[in-house]
CSV table of C-alpha atoms and ligand atoms in Angstrom, one decimal:
chain,number,residue,atom,x,y,z
Y,1,UNK,CA,-0.9,1.0,-21.8
Y,2,UNK,CA,-4.2,2.9,-21.7
Y,3,UNK,CA,-5.2,5.3,-24.5
Y,4,UNK,CA,-2.2,7.5,-24.9
Y,5,UNK,CA,-1.9,10.3,-22.4
Y,6,UNK,CA,-4.8,9.2,-20.3
Y,7,UNK,CA,-4.4,8.4,-16.6
Y,8,UNK,CA,-5.9,5.1,-15.5
Y,9,UNK,CA,-9.5,5.4,-14.3
Y,10,UNK,CA,-10.1,3.8,-10.9
Y,11,UNK,CA,-13.6,2.4,-10.3
Y,12,UNK,CA,-14.1,1.0,-6.7
Y,13,UNK,CA,-16.8,-1.6,-6.4
Y,14,UNK,CA,-19.2,-0.7,-3.7
Y,15,UNK,CA,-19.9,-4.4,-3.2
Y,16,UNK,CA,-16.8,-4.6,-1.0
Y,17,UNK,CA,-17.5,-1.3,0.9
Y,18,UNK,CA,-19.0,-1.2,4.4
Y,19,UNK,CA,-22.7,-1.0,3.3
Y,20,UNK,CA,-23.9,0.1,6.7
Y,21,UNK,CA,-21.7,3.1,6.5
Y,22,UNK,CA,-22.0,3.6,2.8
Y,23,UNK,CA,-22.2,7.4,2.7
Y,24,UNK,CA,-18.9,7.6,4.7
Y,25,UNK,CA,-17.3,5.1,2.4
Y,26,UNK,CA,-18.3,7.0,-0.7
Y,27,UNK,CA,-17.0,10.3,0.8
Y,28,UNK,CA,-13.7,8.7,1.8
Y,29,UNK,CA,-13.1,7.0,-1.5
Y,30,UNK,CA,-14.1,10.1,-3.5
Y,31,UNK,CA,-11.6,12.2,-1.4
Y,32,UNK,CA,-9.0,9.5,-2.0
Y,33,UNK,CA,-9.2,10.0,-5.8
Y,34,UNK,CA,-11.7,7.4,-7.1
Y,35,UNK,CA,-12.9,8.3,-10.6
Y,36,UNK,CA,-16.1,6.2,-10.9
Y,37,UNK,CA,-18.3,4.2,-8.6
Y,38,UNK,CA,-18.7,0.6,-9.9
Y,39,UNK,CA,-22.0,-1.1,-8.9
Y,40,UNK,CA,-22.3,-4.9,-9.2
Y,41,UNK,CA,-25.9,-5.8,-9.8
Y,42,UNK,CA,-26.6,-9.6,-9.4
Y,43,UNK,CA,-29.9,-11.5,-9.6
Y,44,UNK,CA,-29.2,-14.9,-8.1
Y,45,UNK,CA,-30.0,-16.5,-11.5
Y,46,UNK,CA,-27.4,-15.3,-14.1
Y,47,UNK,CA,-24.9,-15.4,-11.2
Y,48,UNK,CA,-25.2,-17.2,-7.8
Y,49,UNK,CA,-25.4,-14.1,-5.7
Y,50,UNK,CA,-27.9,-11.3,-5.0
Y,51,UNK,CA,-27.1,-7.6,-4.6
Y,52,UNK,CA,-28.7,-4.3,-5.5
Y,53,UNK,CA,-31.5,-2.9,-7.5
Y,54,UNK,CA,-32.2,0.4,-9.3
Y,55,UNK,CA,-33.3,2.2,-6.1
Y,56,UNK,CA,-29.9,1.7,-4.6
Y,57,UNK,CA,-28.4,3.4,-7.7
Y,58,UNK,CA,-30.9,6.2,-7.4
Y,59,UNK,CA,-29.9,6.8,-3.7
Y,60,UNK,CA,-26.2,6.8,-4.5
Y,61,UNK,CA,-26.7,9.3,-7.4
Y,62,UNK,CA,-28.3,11.7,-4.9
Y,63,UNK,CA,-25.1,11.8,-2.7
Y,64,UNK,CA,-22.3,11.4,-5.3
Y,65,UNK,CA,-21.1,13.4,-8.3
Y,66,UNK,CA,-19.0,10.5,-9.6
Y,67,UNK,CA,-20.0,8.6,-12.7
Y,68,UNK,CA,-21.9,5.5,-11.8
Y,69,UNK,CA,-20.7,2.4,-13.6
Y,70,UNK,CA,-23.5,-0.2,-13.5
Y,71,UNK,CA,-22.4,-3.8,-14.2
Y,72,UNK,CA,-25.5,-5.8,-14.8
Y,73,UNK,CA,-25.1,-9.5,-14.0
Y,74,UNK,CA,-28.8,-10.2,-14.5
Y,75,UNK,CA,-30.8,-12.1,-17.1
Y,76,UNK,CA,-32.7,-10.9,-19.0
Y,77,UNK,CA,-31.0,-7.5,-18.6
Y,78,UNK,CA,-33.3,-5.9,-21.2
Y,79,UNK,CA,-36.2,-5.6,-18.8
Y,80,UNK,CA,-34.3,-3.5,-16.3
Y,81,UNK,CA,-32.4,-1.0,-18.6
Y,82,UNK,CA,-35.0,1.7,-18.3
Y,83,UNK,CA,-35.0,1.5,-14.5
Y,84,UNK,CA,-31.2,1.7,-14.2
Y,85,UNK,CA,-30.9,4.5,-16.8
Y,86,UNK,CA,-33.6,6.6,-15.0
Y,87,UNK,CA,-31.9,5.8,-11.6
Y,88,UNK,CA,-28.8,7.8,-12.9
Y,89,UNK,CA,-26.4,5.3,-14.4
Y,90,UNK,CA,-23.6,6.8,-16.5
Y,91,UNK,CA,-22.5,3.5,-17.9
Y,92,UNK,CA,-24.6,0.3,-18.1
Y,93,UNK,CA,-22.7,-2.9,-19.0
Y,94,UNK,CA,-24.4,-6.2,-19.9
Y,95,UNK,CA,-23.2,-9.7,-20.5
Y,96,UNK,CA,-24.0,-11.0,-24.0
Y,97,UNK,CA,-25.2,-14.3,-22.7
Y,98,UNK,CA,-27.9,-12.6,-20.6
Y,99,UNK,CA,-30.1,-11.5,-23.5
Y,100,UNK,CA,-31.4,-13.1,-26.7
Y,101,UNK,CA,-30.6,-9.9,-28.5
Y,102,UNK,CA,-27.7,-8.1,-26.8
Y,103,UNK,CA,-27.5,-5.6,-29.7
Y,104,UNK,CA,-31.1,-4.5,-29.1
Y,105,UNK,CA,-30.4,-4.1,-25.3
Y,106,UNK,CA,-27.3,-2.0,-26.1
Y,107,UNK,CA,-29.5,0.2,-28.4
Y,108,UNK,CA,-31.9,0.6,-25.5
Y,109,UNK,CA,-29.1,1.7,-23.2
Y,110,UNK,CA,-28.0,4.3,-25.8
Y,111,UNK,CA,-31.5,5.6,-26.3
Y,112,UNK,CA,-31.4,7.0,-22.8
Y,113,UNK,CA,-28.1,8.8,-23.5
Y,114,UNK,CA,-26.3,6.4,-21.2
Y,115,UNK,CA,-22.9,4.8,-22.3
Y,116,UNK,CA,-23.2,1.2,-23.2
Y,117,UNK,CA,-20.8,-1.6,-22.3
Y,118,UNK,CA,-20.4,-5.3,-23.0
Y,119,UNK,CA,-18.7,-7.7,-20.5
Y,120,UNK,CA,-16.6,-10.7,-21.5
Y,121,UNK,CA,-16.4,-13.4,-18.9
Y,122,UNK,CA,-13.2,-15.5,-18.8
Y,123,UNK,CA,-15.0,-18.2,-20.9
Y,124,UNK,CA,-16.5,-15.8,-23.4
Y,125,UNK,CA,-14.6,-15.5,-26.7
Y,126,UNK,CA,-13.3,-12.2,-28.0
Y,127,UNK,CA,-15.3,-12.6,-31.3
Y,128,UNK,CA,-18.5,-12.0,-29.4
Y,129,UNK,CA,-17.8,-8.3,-29.2
Y,130,UNK,CA,-16.9,-7.8,-32.9
Y,131,UNK,CA,-20.5,-7.2,-34.2
Y,132,UNK,CA,-21.1,-4.7,-31.4
Y,133,UNK,CA,-18.0,-2.5,-31.8
Y,134,UNK,CA,-19.9,0.3,-33.6
Y,135,UNK,CA,-22.4,0.7,-30.8
Y,136,UNK,CA,-20.5,0.2,-27.5
Y,137,UNK,CA,-18.5,2.7,-25.4
Y,138,UNK,CA,-16.9,0.2,-23.1
Y,139,UNK,CA,-15.7,-3.4,-23.0
Y,140,UNK,CA,-15.4,-5.0,-19.5
Y,141,UNK,CA,-12.9,-7.8,-19.5
Y,142,UNK,CA,-13.5,-10.0,-16.5
Y,143,UNK,CA,-10.5,-11.6,-14.8
Y,144,UNK,CA,-12.8,-13.6,-12.5
Y,145,UNK,CA,-16.0,-15.4,-13.1
Y,146,UNK,CA,-18.9,-13.0,-12.3
Y,147,UNK,CA,-20.7,-13.4,-9.0
Y,148,UNK,CA,-18.4,-12.5,-6.1
Y,149,UNK,CA,-15.7,-10.1,-5.0
Y,150,UNK,CA,-12.4,-11.4,-3.5
Y,151,UNK,CA,-11.8,-14.2,-6.0
Y,152,UNK,CA,-8.4,-15.2,-7.4
Y,153,UNK,CA,-7.3,-13.3,-10.5
Y,154,UNK,CA,-7.4,-15.2,-13.8
Y,155,UNK,CA,-4.6,-14.1,-16.1
Y,156,UNK,CA,-5.6,-15.5,-19.5
Y,157,UNK,CA,-8.3,-12.8,-20.3
Y,158,UNK,CA,-5.4,-10.4,-20.6
Y,159,UNK,CA,-4.7,-11.9,-24.0
Y,160,UNK,CA,-8.2,-10.6,-25.1
Y,161,UNK,CA,-7.4,-7.3,-23.5
Y,162,UNK,CA,-4.1,-7.0,-25.5
Y,163,UNK,CA,-5.9,-7.9,-28.8
Y,164,UNK,CA,-8.7,-5.4,-28.1
Y,165,UNK,CA,-6.3,-2.6,-27.3
Y,166,UNK,CA,-4.6,-3.2,-30.7
Y,167,UNK,CA,-7.9,-3.3,-32.5
Y,168,UNK,CA,-9.4,-0.2,-30.9
Y,169,UNK,CA,-6.2,1.8,-31.4
Y,170,UNK,CA,-6.0,0.7,-35.1
Y,171,UNK,CA,-9.6,1.6,-35.9
Y,172,UNK,CA,-9.7,4.5,-33.4
Y,173,UNK,CA,-12.9,3.2,-31.8
Y,174,UNK,CA,-14.0,5.5,-28.9
Y,175,UNK,CA,-14.2,2.5,-26.6
Y,176,UNK,CA,-12.8,2.2,-23.1
Y,177,UNK,CA,-11.3,-1.1,-21.9
Y,178,UNK,CA,-12.1,-2.0,-18.3
Y,179,UNK,CA,-10.8,-4.9,-16.2
Y,180,UNK,CA,-12.8,-6.3,-13.3
Y,181,UNK,CA,-11.8,-9.0,-10.8
Y,182,UNK,CA,-8.8,-9.6,-8.6
Y,183,UNK,CA,-7.2,-6.2,-9.3
Y,184,UNK,CA,-4.7,-5.4,-6.7
Y,185,UNK,CA,-1.2,-4.0,-6.2
Y,186,UNK,CA,0.5,-7.0,-7.7
Y,187,UNK,CA,-1.8,-7.6,-10.7
Y,188,UNK,CA,-2.4,-3.9,-11.7
Y,189,UNK,CA,0.8,-3.4,-13.4
Y,190,UNK,CA,0.4,-6.3,-15.8
Y,191,UNK,CA,-3.2,-5.3,-16.5
Y,192,UNK,CA,-2.3,-1.6,-17.2
Y,193,UNK,CA,0.6,-2.7,-19.5
Y,194,UNK,CA,-1.8,-4.9,-21.4
Y,195,UNK,CA,-3.9,-1.9,-22.2
Y,196,UNK,CA,-6.6,-1.3,-19.6
Y,197,UNK,CA,-8.1,2.2,-19.3
Y,198,UNK,CA,-10.3,1.4,-16.3
Y,199,UNK,CA,-9.5,-0.7,-13.3
Y,200,UNK,CA,-12.4,-2.0,-11.0
Y,201,UNK,CA,-11.2,-2.7,-7.5
Y,202,UNK,CA,-13.2,-4.3,-4.7
Y,203,UNK,CA,-11.6,-6.1,-1.8
Y,204,UNK,CA,-8.2,-4.6,-2.4
Y,205,UNK,CA,-9.2,-1.0,-2.0
Y,206,UNK,CA,-11.9,-1.5,0.6
Y,207,UNK,CA,-9.8,-3.9,2.7
Y,208,UNK,CA,-10.3,-3.4,6.5
Y,209,UNK,CA,-6.9,-4.7,7.5
Y,210,UNK,CA,-6.2,-1.2,8.9
Y,211,UNK,CA,-8.5,1.6,10.2
Y,212,UNK,CA,-10.1,3.2,7.1
Y,213,UNK,CA,-9.3,6.8,6.2
Y,214,UNK,CA,-9.1,8.6,2.9
Y,215,UNK,CA,-5.3,8.5,3.2
Y,216,UNK,CA,-5.3,4.7,3.3
Y,217,UNK,CA,-7.7,4.5,0.4
Y,218,UNK,CA,-5.6,7.1,-1.4
Y,219,UNK,CA,-2.4,5.2,-1.1
Y,220,UNK,CA,-4.1,2.0,-2.4
Y,221,UNK,CA,-5.6,3.9,-5.4
Y,222,UNK,CA,-2.2,5.4,-6.1
Y,223,UNK,CA,-0.6,1.9,-5.9
Y,224,UNK,CA,-3.0,0.8,-8.6
Y,225,UNK,CA,-2.1,3.7,-10.8
Y,226,UNK,CA,1.6,3.2,-10.5
Y,227,UNK,CA,3.2,1.5,-13.5
T,301,DX5,C1,-17.5,-9.8,-9.7
T,301,DX5,C2,-17.7,-8.3,-9.8
T,301,DX5,C3,-16.5,-7.5,-9.4
T,301,DX5,C4,-16.0,-7.7,-8.0
T,301,DX5,C5,-14.6,-7.1,-7.9
T,301,DX5,O1,-18.6,-10.4,-10.2
T,301,DX5,O2,-18.0,-7.9,-11.1
T,301,DX5,O3,-16.7,-6.1,-9.7
T,301,DX5,O4,-16.8,-7.0,-7.1
T,301,DX5,O5,-14.1,-7.4,-6.7
T,301,DX5,P1,-12.6,-7.8,-6.4
T,301,DX5,O6,-11.8,-6.6,-6.9
T,301,DX5,O7,-12.5,-8.1,-5.0
T,301,DX5,O8,-12.3,-9.0,-7.3
T,302,ZN,ZN1,-18.2,-5.7,-11.6
């Protein structure tokens, strides 16, 4: 379960939105109850896909009040922290493999007053996060390999999620646990029960299998929150 008494935070990934109608998509998903906007930043080097840069974040910040959750899948991440922080990110999450000195990169994020996160890919061991617990605000547990939306959910990272839930609750670390990849109506319950505070959702919430409206998005978001 998430931190006691908290409702699950839903963070739709704009990678799966209709990018040519992005303002409408953001308006609809906000009205539908989304809590954060998740932005997947990919560089064609750390991951085999290319997406958005800091200017995209800056433009979204101009039209939305929601916290912007920037997931950097770029290497090195260090060189772009200032730009994404100035663009208006609320959270910036890095992958530990992307920088020689992830702790320094996290310090840089915090120096801007931005919340700092570390992402654990399915093949990244839980121990990677231990030396960083004092500095981070969020751990993003990936249940797909980073790079694309719409991939099949990988269940074994939920073991890391359960162990981190226990550790964080025991030591009362002010750290949110976020899950990203293949989150849908069928996987959400297991993920929430394993201790997630935040669910990222791409293809499931933005699916165009029926005409889009805030009611359709709302019922999908509510399905994810149901336990
Ligand atoms: C994958 C991204 C995810 C992805 C989620 O690298 O980090 O945020 O867009 O999309 P779904 O929910 O479709 O797996
Ligand atoms: Zn992501």
